[in-house]
Amino acid sequence: MRGRSEAGAVTCGSSHAGNECDRLVSADRPLGWPRVGPVLILAILALLTAATALVLAVVGLRRTASTQRPAVDALPEDVHGLRQEVAALKTETGDALRHLSVVRYDAFGDVGGHLSWSVALLDDAGHGVVLSSIHGRSEARTYAKSISGWTCEQQLSPEEEEAIAHARV
């Protein structure tokens, strides 16, 4: 329905207007410019929204990176300090009696129940003590033998040697 309105202007949509309507519509925009439809406007708005979101994300990332930088820079110093502390702890605990073993046995044929025992208490270098308790029918005796470098100057029983061997593993 293209035609003229009461004031003499062309009304687009009238069948009488013809090319006159196209000339008036195209006179609103510069020569050579395409007609801008609603889809193109929505696409441009979406592009502007995406660009704004990207700029905000980059700004946020830079802000986060700048606040985290001192913590990241301090990590090598912290790791070095922790390594020194671990080395100091290894030195301190080297003398600790950490190698332990207990062997239970029957010292005499007439006494059962594995009441006799030998225990080895040694440090990393094999220095320490072997304690043995021998239980008989009427009495019990306890012995202590000094160990140096995984060996003893005194004669060891087979059970005491076994306790040292198990503690060494």
JSON list of N, CA and C in Angstrom, two decimals, residues 139-167:
[
{"chain": "A", "resi": 139, "resn": "GLU", "atom": "N", "xyz": [63.60, -68.23, 87.23]},
{"chain": "A", "resi": 139, "resn": "GLU", "atom": "CA", "xyz": [64.18, -66.89, 87.24]},
{"chain": "A", "resi": 139, "resn": "GLU", "atom": "C", "xyz": [64.21, -66.29, 85.83]},
{"chain": "A", "resi": 140, "resn": "ALA", "atom": "N", "xyz": [64.44, -64.98, 85.80]},
{"chain": "A", "resi": 140, "resn": "ALA", "atom": "CA", "xyz": [64.60, -64.26, 84.53]},
{"chain": "A", "resi": 140, "resn": "ALA", "atom": "C", "xyz": [65.83, -63.36, 84.66]},
{"chain": "A", "resi": 141, "resn": "ARG", "atom": "N", "xyz": [66.61, -63.30, 83.60]},
{"chain": "A", "resi": 141, "resn": "ARG", "atom": "CA", "xyz": [67.82, -62.46, 83.59]},
{"chain": "A", "resi": 141, "resn": "ARG", "atom": "C", "xyz": [67.76, -61.53, 82.38]},
{"chain": "A", "resi": 142, "resn": "THR", "atom": "N", "xyz": [68.28, -60.31, 82.56]},
{"chain": "A", "resi": 142, "resn": "THR", "atom": "CA", "xyz": [68.29, -59.32, 81.49]},
{"chain": "A", "resi": 142, "resn": "THR", "atom": "C", "xyz": [69.73, -58.91, 81.22]},
{"chain": "A", "resi": 143, "resn": "TYR", "atom": "N", "xyz": [70.08, -58.81, 79.94]},
{"chain": "A", "resi": 143, "resn": "TYR", "atom": "CA", "xyz": [71.44, -58.46, 79.53]},
{"chain": "A", "resi": 143, "resn": "TYR", "atom": "C", "xyz": [71.38, -57.28, 78.55]},
{"chain": "A", "resi": 144, "resn": "ALA", "atom": "N", "xyz": [72.40, -56.43, 78.59]},
{"chain": "A", "resi": 144, "resn": "ALA", "atom": "CA", "xyz": [72.53, -55.32, 77.64]},
{"chain": "A", "resi": 144, "resn": "ALA", "atom": "C", "xyz": [73.92, -55.39, 77.03]},
{"chain": "A", "resi": 145, "resn": "LYS", "atom": "N", "xyz": [73.98, -55.25, 75.70]},
{"chain": "A", "resi": 145, "resn": "LYS", "atom": "CA", "xyz": [75.26, -55.28, 74.99]},
{"chain": "A", "resi": 145, "resn": "LYS", "atom": "C", "xyz": [75.33, -54.07, 74.07]},
{"chain": "A", "resi": 146, "resn": "SER", "atom": "N", "xyz": [76.48, -53.39, 74.11]},
{"chain": "A", "resi": 146, "resn": "SER", "atom": "CA", "xyz": [76.68, -52.20, 73.29]},
{"chain": "A", "resi": 146, "resn": "SER", "atom": "C", "xyz": [77.00, -52.60, 71.85]},
{"chain": "A", "resi": 147, "resn": "ILE", "atom": "N", "xyz": [76.41, -51.89, 70.91]},
{"chain": "A", "resi": 147, "resn": "ILE", "atom": "CA", "xyz": [76.62, -52.15, 69.48]},
{"chain": "A", "resi": 147, "resn": "ILE", "atom": "C", "xyz": [77.25, -50.90, 68.87]},
{"chain": "A", "resi": 148, "resn": "SER", "atom": "N", "xyz": [78.28, -51.11, 68.06]},
{"chain": "A", "resi": 148, "resn": "SER", "atom": "CA", "xyz": [78.95, -50.00, 67.37]},
{"chain": "A", "resi": 148, "resn": "SER", "atom": "C", "xyz": [79.21, -50.42, 65.92]},
{"chain": "A", "resi": 149, "resn": "GLY", "atom": "N", "xyz": [78.66, -49.67, 64.99]},
{"chain": "A", "resi": 149, "resn": "GLY", "atom": "CA", "xyz": [78.84, -50.01, 63.57]},
{"chain": "A", "resi": 149, "resn": "GLY", "atom": "C", "xyz": [78.25, -51.35, 63.21]},
{"chain": "A", "resi": 150, "resn": "TRP", "atom": "N", "xyz": [77.10, -51.67, 63.76]},
{"chain": "A", "resi": 150, "resn": "TRP", "atom": "CA", "xyz": [76.35, -52.90, 63.50]},
{"chain": "A", "resi": 150, "resn": "TRP", "atom": "C", "xyz": [77.04, -54.16, 64.04]},
{"chain": "A", "resi": 151, "resn": "THR", "atom": "N", "xyz": [78.10, -54.01, 64.82]},
{"chain": "A", "resi": 151, "resn": "THR", "atom": "CA", "xyz": [78.80, -55.17, 65.40]},
{"chain": "A", "resi": 151, "resn": "THR", "atom": "C", "xyz": [78.96, -54.96, 66.90]},
{"chain": "A", "resi": 152, "resn": "CYS", "atom": "N", "xyz": [79.32, -56.05, 67.59]},
{"chain": "A", "resi": 152, "resn": "CYS", "atom": "CA", "xyz": [79.49, -56.02, 69.04]},
{"chain": "A", "resi": 152, "resn": "CYS", "atom": "C", "xyz": [80.82, -56.67, 69.40]},
{"chain": "A", "resi": 153, "resn": "GLU", "atom": "N", "xyz": [81.51, -56.12, 70.40]},
{"chain": "A", "resi": 153, "resn": "GLU", "atom": "CA", "xyz": [82.77, -56.71, 70.85]},
{"chain": "A", "resi": 153, "resn": "GLU", "atom": "C", "xyz": [82.54, -58.00, 71.63]},
{"chain": "A", "resi": 154, "resn": "GLN", "atom": "N", "xyz": [81.37, -58.14, 72.24]},
{"chain": "A", "resi": 154, "resn": "GLN", "atom": "CA", "xyz": [81.04, -59.34, 73.00]},
{"chain": "A", "resi": 154, "resn": "GLN", "atom": "C", "xyz": [80.38, -60.36, 72.08]},
{"chain": "A", "resi": 155, "resn": "GLN", "atom": "N", "xyz": [80.35, -61.58, 72.53]},
{"chain": "A", "resi": 155, "resn": "GLN", "atom": "CA", "xyz": [79.70, -62.66, 71.79]},
{"chain": "A", "resi": 155, "resn": "GLN", "atom": "C", "xyz": [78.19, -62.44, 71.80]},
{"chain": "A", "resi": 156, "resn": "LEU", "atom": "N", "xyz": [77.57, -62.49, 70.62]},
{"chain": "A", "resi": 156, "resn": "LEU", "atom": "CA", "xyz": [76.12, -62.32, 70.50]},
{"chain": "A", "resi": 156, "resn": "LEU", "atom": "C", "xyz": [75.46, -63.68, 70.31]},
{"chain": "A", "resi": 157, "resn": "SER", "atom": "N", "xyz": [74.28, -63.83, 70.90]},
{"chain": "A", "resi": 157, "resn": "SER", "atom": "CA", "xyz": [73.50, -65.05, 70.68]},
{"chain": "A", "resi": 157, "resn": "SER", "atom": "C", "xyz": [72.90, -64.98, 69.27]},
{"chain": "A", "resi": 158, "resn": "PRO", "atom": "N", "xyz": [72.46, -66.12, 68.73]},
{"chain": "A", "resi": 158, "resn": "PRO", "atom": "CA", "xyz": [71.82, -66.10, 67.41]},
{"chain": "A", "resi": 158, "resn": "PRO", "atom": "C", "xyz": [70.58, -65.19, 67.36]},
{"chain": "A", "resi": 159, "resn": "GLU", "atom": "N", "xyz": [69.83, -65.14, 68.45]},
{"chain": "A", "resi": 159, "resn": "GLU", "atom": "CA", "xyz": [68.64, -64.29, 68.49]},
{"chain": "A", "resi": 159, "resn": "GLU", "atom": "C", "xyz": [69.03, -62.80, 68.49]},
{"chain": "A", "resi": 160, "resn": "GLU", "atom": "N", "xyz": [70.10, -62.44, 69.19]},
{"chain": "A", "resi": 160, "resn": "GLU", "atom": "CA", "xyz": [70.58, -61.06, 69.19]},
{"chain": "A", "resi": 160, "resn": "GLU", "atom": "C", "xyz": [71.08, -60.66, 67.80]},
{"chain": "A", "resi": 161, "resn": "GLU", "atom": "N", "xyz": [71.80, -61.56, 67.14]},
{"chain": "A", "resi": 161, "resn": "GLU", "atom": "CA", "xyz": [72.26, -61.29, 65.78]},
{"chain": "A", "resi": 161, "resn": "GLU", "atom": "C", "xyz": [71.07, -61.12, 64.83]},
{"chain": "A", "resi": 162, "resn": "GLU", "atom": "N", "xyz": [70.04, -61.93, 65.03]},
{"chain": "A", "resi": 162, "resn": "GLU", "atom": "CA", "xyz": [68.84, -61.82, 64.21]},
{"chain": "A", "resi": 162, "resn": "GLU", "atom": "C", "xyz": [68.14, -60.47, 64.43]},
{"chain": "A", "resi": 163, "resn": "ALA", "atom": "N", "xyz": [68.09, -60.03, 65.69]},
{"chain": "A", "resi": 163, "resn": "ALA", "atom": "CA", "xyz": [67.47, -58.73, 66.00]},
{"chain": "A", "resi": 163, "resn": "ALA", "atom": "C", "xyz": [68.23, -57.60, 65.32]},
{"chain": "A", "resi": 164, "resn": "ILE", "atom": "N", "xyz": [69.56, -57.65, 65.32]},
{"chain": "A", "resi": 164, "resn": "ILE", "atom": "CA", "xyz": [70.37, -56.61, 64.66]},
{"chain": "A", "resi": 164, "resn": "ILE", "atom": "C", "xyz": [70.15, -56.66, 63.15]},
{"chain": "A", "resi": 165, "resn": "ALA", "atom": "N", "xyz": [70.11, -57.85, 62.59]},
{"chain": "A", "resi": 165, "resn": "ALA", "atom": "CA", "xyz": [69.91, -57.99, 61.15]},
{"chain": "A", "resi": 165, "resn": "ALA", "atom": "C", "xyz": [68.55, -57.43, 60.72]},
{"chain": "A", "resi": 166, "resn": "HIS", "atom": "N", "xyz": [67.50, -57.71, 61.50]},
{"chain": "A", "resi": 166, "resn": "HIS", "atom": "CA", "xyz": [66.17, -57.19, 61.17]},
{"chain": "A", "resi": 166, "resn": "HIS", "atom": "C", "xyz": [66.10, -55.67, 61.34]},
{"chain": "A", "resi": 167, "resn": "ALA", "atom": "N", "xyz": [66.82, -55.14, 62.34]},
{"chain": "A", "resi": 167, "resn": "ALA", "atom": "CA", "xyz": [66.82, -53.69, 62.56]},
{"chain": "A", "resi": 167, "resn": "ALA", "atom": "C", "xyz": [67.56, -52.96, 61.44]}
]
